[in-house]
Amino acid sequence: MNSGVRFACYMLIGLLLWLIFKPARADDTWLVTTVHSYHYDRSPSNRRCESNWGVGAEHHVSNDWSLHGGMYRNSYCRGSAYLGTGWFPVHRGTVHFGITAGIVNGYRQEPFGGYLIPTVSIQDKRWGVNIGIVPSLDSAFTVIGVQLKYRIR
C-alpha cells in the first residue's frame, strides 16, 4: 500500500473515531503550542534541536478520548505535521494519564510514520500542559516533549 493510500486510511479511521465519541463532550477545544523537548542522550554526537516551536489543536470528544493535529519543528530541525488521537482513562483531579497515537512526518525516509507515546496532561479550566515520554527504540533516543495549551471553547 503506498503512503497516500495509507494516509487516507488513517484519516478515515480518525474521522470514524471522532464520529463515534463526539457526543459526550464536544465543547472542549484547546489551542496547543509545542515548545520544547529534552533528549536524555546529551553526548556531543547526539546534538538535537530542543526548541520545537509549533502550533496545533486538541479537541476532546469524550472524557477519555481526544483528537489532535498540528505542526512543529522536530528534533532534526525539520518541519513535522501530526494527526492522531489520545486516550486518557486515568483521571486524578486535574491530572490525566494515558497515551497518544497517530501519524507524523519529517523524521525518516518514509513520508509518514506512526507514534504511540505515554502522556500526562495537566489542565485546569483555561490552561494546561501535555508531557509526552518517547521511549528509546532501536536507533531512536529517549525524549520528553512538552506542549502548552489554552482552552478556546
PDB file of C-alpha atoms in Angstrom:
ATOM      1  CA  MET A   1       0.000   0.000   0.000  1.00  0.00           C
ATOM      2  CA  ASN A   2       1.524   3.343  -0.983  1.00  0.00           C
ATOM      3  CA  SER A   3       1.869   6.177   1.528  1.00  0.00           C
ATOM      4  CA  GLY A   4      -1.010   8.258   0.093  1.00  0.00           C
ATOM      5  CA  VAL A   5      -3.491   5.402   0.456  1.00  0.00           C
ATOM      6  CA  ARG A   6      -2.175   4.608   3.928  1.00  0.00           C
ATOM      7  CA  PHE A   7      -2.554   8.261   4.966  1.00  0.00           C
ATOM      8  CA  ALA A   8      -6.144   8.318   3.643  1.00  0.00           C
ATOM      9  CA  CYS A   9      -6.910   5.169   5.664  1.00  0.00           C
ATOM     10  CA  TYR A  10      -5.556   6.794   8.826  1.00  0.00           C
ATOM     11  CA  MET A  11      -7.658   9.888   8.184  1.00  0.00           C
ATOM     12  CA  LEU A  12     -10.775   7.741   7.697  1.00  0.00           C
ATOM     13  CA  ILE A  13     -10.120   5.851  10.937  1.00  0.00           C
ATOM     14  CA  GLY A  14      -9.666   9.165  12.773  1.00  0.00           C
ATOM     15  CA  LEU A  15     -12.910  10.515  11.346  1.00  0.00           C
ATOM     16  CA  LEU A  16     -14.782   7.368  12.377  1.00  0.00           C
ATOM     17  CA  LEU A  17     -13.397   7.591  15.920  1.00  0.00           C
ATOM     18  CA  TRP A  18     -14.454  11.231  16.049  1.00  0.00           C
ATOM     19  CA  LEU A  19     -17.988  10.384  14.927  1.00  0.00           C
ATOM     20  CA  ILE A  20     -18.244   7.572  17.483  1.00  0.00           C
ATOM     21  CA  PHE A  21     -17.103   9.565  20.511  1.00  0.00           C
ATOM     22  CA  LYS A  22     -18.245  13.095  19.540  1.00  0.00           C
ATOM     23  CA  PRO A  23     -21.490  13.461  21.530  1.00  0.00           C
ATOM     24  CA  ALA A  24     -20.028  13.038  25.021  1.00  0.00           C
ATOM     25  CA  ARG A  25     -18.050  16.275  25.424  1.00  0.00           C
ATOM     26  CA  ALA A  26     -17.767  18.237  22.212  1.00  0.00           C
ATOM     27  CA  ASP A  27     -17.223  21.659  23.788  1.00  0.00           C
ATOM     28  CA  ASP A  28     -13.642  21.140  24.917  1.00  0.00           C
ATOM     29  CA  THR A  29     -11.215  22.553  22.309  1.00  0.00           C
ATOM     30  CA  TRP A  30      -7.649  23.662  23.032  1.00  0.00           C
ATOM     31  CA  LEU A  31      -5.045  25.670  21.120  1.00  0.00           C
ATOM     32  CA  VAL A  32      -1.795  23.734  21.574  1.00  0.00           C
ATOM     33  CA  THR A  33       1.757  25.060  21.289  1.00  0.00           C
ATOM     34  CA  THR A  34       4.647  22.629  21.056  1.00  0.00           C
ATOM     35  CA  VAL A  35       7.537  24.303  22.854  1.00  0.00           C
ATOM     36  CA  HIS A  36      10.396  22.072  23.976  1.00  0.00           C
ATOM     37  CA  SER A  37      11.920  18.611  24.140  1.00  0.00           C
ATOM     38  CA  TYR A  38      14.638  17.180  26.350  1.00  0.00           C
ATOM     39  CA  HIS A  39      16.852  14.386  24.986  1.00  0.00           C
ATOM     40  CA  TYR A  40      18.414  12.061  27.561  1.00  0.00           C
ATOM     41  CA  ASP A  41      21.481  11.401  25.433  1.00  0.00           C
ATOM     42  CA  ARG A  42      23.476  14.616  25.965  1.00  0.00           C
ATOM     43  CA  SER A  43      26.642  13.440  24.146  1.00  0.00           C
ATOM     44  CA  PRO A  44      28.104  15.807  21.508  1.00  0.00           C
ATOM     45  CA  SER A  45      27.455  13.203  18.786  1.00  0.00           C
ATOM     46  CA  ASN A  46      23.720  13.264  19.562  1.00  0.00           C
ATOM     47  CA  ARG A  47      23.026  17.001  19.436  1.00  0.00           C
ATOM     48  CA  ARG A  48      19.345  17.604  18.680  1.00  0.00           C
ATOM     49  CA  CYS A  49      17.089  20.625  18.295  1.00  0.00           C
ATOM     50  CA  GLU A  50      15.255  21.078  21.582  1.00  0.00           C
ATOM     51  CA  SER A  51      13.333  24.263  20.776  1.00  0.00           C
ATOM     52  CA  ASN A  52      10.438  22.645  18.951  1.00  0.00           C
ATOM     53  CA  TRP A  53       8.023  25.511  18.367  1.00  0.00           C
ATOM     54  CA  GLY A  54       4.776  24.662  16.658  1.00  0.00           C
ATOM     55  CA  VAL A  55       1.019  25.097  16.752  1.00  0.00           C
ATOM     56  CA  GLY A  56      -1.916  22.716  16.768  1.00  0.00           C
ATOM     57  CA  ALA A  57      -5.347  21.919  18.138  1.00  0.00           C
ATOM     58  CA  GLU A  58      -6.720  19.335  20.554  1.00  0.00           C
ATOM     59  CA  HIS A  59     -10.412  18.516  20.726  1.00  0.00           C
ATOM     60  CA  HIS A  60     -11.862  16.341  23.484  1.00  0.00           C
ATOM     61  CA  VAL A  61     -14.693  14.220  22.166  1.00  0.00           C
ATOM     62  CA  SER A  62     -15.387  12.415  25.466  1.00  0.00           C
ATOM     63  CA  ASN A  63     -13.984  12.294  28.991  1.00  0.00           C
ATOM     64  CA  ASP A  64     -11.295   9.830  27.881  1.00  0.00           C
ATOM     65  CA  TRP A  65     -10.743  10.490  24.149  1.00  0.00           C
ATOM     66  CA  SER A  66      -9.322  13.417  22.183  1.00  0.00           C
ATOM     67  CA  LEU A  67      -8.266  14.203  18.625  1.00  0.00           C
ATOM     68  CA  HIS A  68      -5.218  16.319  17.892  1.00  0.00           C
ATOM     69  CA  GLY A  69      -3.228  17.684  14.995  1.00  0.00           C
ATOM     70  CA  GLY A  70      -0.693  20.337  14.206  1.00  0.00           C
ATOM     71  CA  MET A  71       2.814  21.107  13.049  1.00  0.00           C
ATOM     72  CA  TYR A  72       6.133  21.815  14.751  1.00  0.00           C
ATOM     73  CA  ARG A  73       9.904  21.863  14.294  1.00  0.00           C
ATOM     74  CA  ASN A  74      11.163  18.372  15.177  1.00  0.00           C
ATOM     75  CA  SER A  75      14.379  17.256  16.866  1.00  0.00           C
ATOM     76  CA  TYR A  76      16.161  17.061  13.492  1.00  0.00           C
ATOM     77  CA  CYS A  77      15.371  20.772  12.901  1.00  0.00           C
ATOM     78  CA  ARG A  78      12.849  19.840  10.195  1.00  0.00           C
ATOM     79  CA  GLY A  79       9.162  20.628   9.915  1.00  0.00           C
ATOM     80  CA  SER A  80       6.735  17.906  11.022  1.00  0.00           C
ATOM     81  CA  ALA A  81       2.955  17.592  10.883  1.00  0.00           C
ATOM     82  CA  TYR A  82       0.958  15.200  13.060  1.00  0.00           C
ATOM     83  CA  LEU A  83      -2.574  13.872  13.315  1.00  0.00           C
ATOM     84  CA  GLY A  84      -3.791  11.487  15.981  1.00  0.00           C
ATOM     85  CA  THR A  85      -5.895  10.609  18.965  1.00  0.00           C
ATOM     86  CA  GLY A  86      -5.387  10.486  22.714  1.00  0.00           C
ATOM     87  CA  TRP A  87      -6.828   8.059  25.228  1.00  0.00           C
ATOM     88  CA  PHE A  88      -6.704   9.165  28.888  1.00  0.00           C
ATOM     89  CA  PRO A  89      -8.508   6.551  31.009  1.00  0.00           C
ATOM     90  CA  VAL A  90      -6.980   7.568  34.378  1.00  0.00           C
ATOM     91  CA  HIS A  91      -8.036  10.880  35.956  1.00  0.00           C
ATOM     92  CA  ARG A  92      -6.738  12.271  39.273  1.00  0.00           C
ATOM     93  CA  GLY A  93      -8.160  15.755  39.708  1.00  0.00           C
ATOM     94  CA  THR A  94      -6.566  17.966  37.060  1.00  0.00           C
ATOM     95  CA  VAL A  95      -4.033  15.285  36.048  1.00  0.00           C
ATOM     96  CA  HIS A  96      -4.868  12.802  33.271  1.00  0.00           C
ATOM     97  CA  PHE A  97      -2.759   9.754  32.350  1.00  0.00           C
ATOM     98  CA  GLY A  98      -2.890   7.981  29.003  1.00  0.00           C
ATOM     99  CA  ILE A  99      -1.373   7.537  25.563  1.00  0.00           C
ATOM    100  CA  THR A 100      -1.404   9.460  22.309  1.00  0.00           C
ATOM    101  CA  ALA A 101      -1.149   7.718  18.947  1.00  0.00           C
ATOM    102  CA  GLY A 102      -1.201   8.789  15.335  1.00  0.00           C
ATOM    103  CA  ILE A 103       0.856   9.613  12.275  1.00  0.00           C
ATOM    104  CA  VAL A 104       3.673  12.122  11.820  1.00  0.00           C
ATOM    105  CA  ASN A 105       6.037  13.125   9.028  1.00  0.00           C
ATOM    106  CA  GLY A 106       9.525  14.631   8.806  1.00  0.00           C
ATOM    107  CA  TYR A 107      11.568  12.015  10.676  1.00  0.00           C
ATOM    108  CA  ARG A 108      12.694   9.193   8.386  1.00  0.00           C
ATOM    109  CA  GLN A 109      12.853   8.351   4.680  1.00  0.00           C
ATOM    110  CA  GLU A 110       9.191   7.286   4.660  1.00  0.00           C
ATOM    111  CA  PRO A 111       6.686  10.124   4.150  1.00  0.00           C
ATOM    112  CA  PHE A 112       4.766   9.165   7.313  1.00  0.00           C
ATOM    113  CA  GLY A 113       5.480   7.203  10.458  1.00  0.00           C
ATOM    114  CA  GLY A 114       3.428   6.250  13.465  1.00  0.00           C
ATOM    115  CA  TYR A 115       3.738   7.197  17.110  1.00  0.00           C
ATOM    116  CA  LEU A 116       2.497   5.769  20.416  1.00  0.00           C
ATOM    117  CA  ILE A 117       3.500   7.990  23.344  1.00  0.00           C
ATOM    118  CA  PRO A 118       2.731   7.648  27.072  1.00  0.00           C
ATOM    119  CA  THR A 119       1.383  11.086  28.016  1.00  0.00           C
ATOM    120  CA  VAL A 120       0.434  13.061  31.126  1.00  0.00           C
ATOM    121  CA  SER A 121      -1.932  16.004  30.671  1.00  0.00           C
ATOM    122  CA  ILE A 122      -2.391  18.579  33.429  1.00  0.00           C
ATOM    123  CA  GLN A 123      -5.170  21.095  32.837  1.00  0.00           C
ATOM    124  CA  ASP A 124      -7.396  23.492  34.696  1.00  0.00           C
ATOM    125  CA  LYS A 125     -10.315  25.493  33.309  1.00  0.00           C
ATOM    126  CA  ARG A 126      -8.194  27.582  30.907  1.00  0.00           C
ATOM    127  CA  TRP A 127      -4.537  26.438  30.796  1.00  0.00           C
ATOM    128  CA  GLY A 128      -2.790  23.119  30.521  1.00  0.00           C
ATOM    129  CA  VAL A 129       0.368  21.236  29.676  1.00  0.00           C
ATOM    130  CA  ASN A 130       0.935  17.910  27.894  1.00  0.00           C
ATOM    131  CA  ILE A 131       4.088  15.959  28.731  1.00  0.00           C
ATOM    132  CA  GLY A 132       4.931  13.030  26.473  1.00  0.00           C
ATOM    133  CA  ILE A 133       7.679  10.485  27.073  1.00  0.00           C
ATOM    134  CA  VAL A 134       9.045   8.927  23.882  1.00  0.00           C
ATOM    135  CA  PRO A 135      10.960   5.777  24.900  1.00  0.00           C
ATOM    136  CA  SER A 136      14.151   4.726  23.141  1.00  0.00           C
ATOM    137  CA  LEU A 137      13.565   2.244  20.314  1.00  0.00           C
ATOM    138  CA  ASP A 138      16.451   0.849  18.251  1.00  0.00           C
ATOM    139  CA  SER A 139      18.439   3.828  16.994  1.00  0.00           C
ATOM    140  CA  ALA A 140      15.960   6.391  18.312  1.00  0.00           C
ATOM    141  CA  PHE A 141      16.512   8.242  21.575  1.00  0.00           C
ATOM    142  CA  THR A 142      14.512   8.791  24.739  1.00  0.00           C
ATOM    143  CA  VAL A 143      12.852  12.209  24.720  1.00  0.00           C
ATOM    144  CA  ILE A 144      10.479  14.172  26.935  1.00  0.00           C
ATOM    145  CA  GLY A 145       8.296  16.568  24.922  1.00  0.00           C
ATOM    146  CA  VAL A 146       6.263  19.486  26.279  1.00  0.00           C
ATOM    147  CA  GLN A 147       3.201  21.251  24.874  1.00  0.00           C
ATOM    148  CA  LEU A 148       1.382  24.198  26.443  1.00  0.00           C
ATOM    149  CA  LYS A 149      -2.329  24.593  25.772  1.00  0.00           C
ATOM    150  CA  TYR A 150      -5.107  27.141  26.155  1.00  0.00           C
ATOM    151  CA  ARG A 151      -8.814  26.275  26.127  1.00  0.00           C
ATOM    152  CA  ILE A 152     -10.584  28.213  23.390  1.00  0.00           C
ATOM    153  CA  ARG A 153     -14.022  26.596  23.680  1.00  0.00           C
TER     154      ARG A 153
END
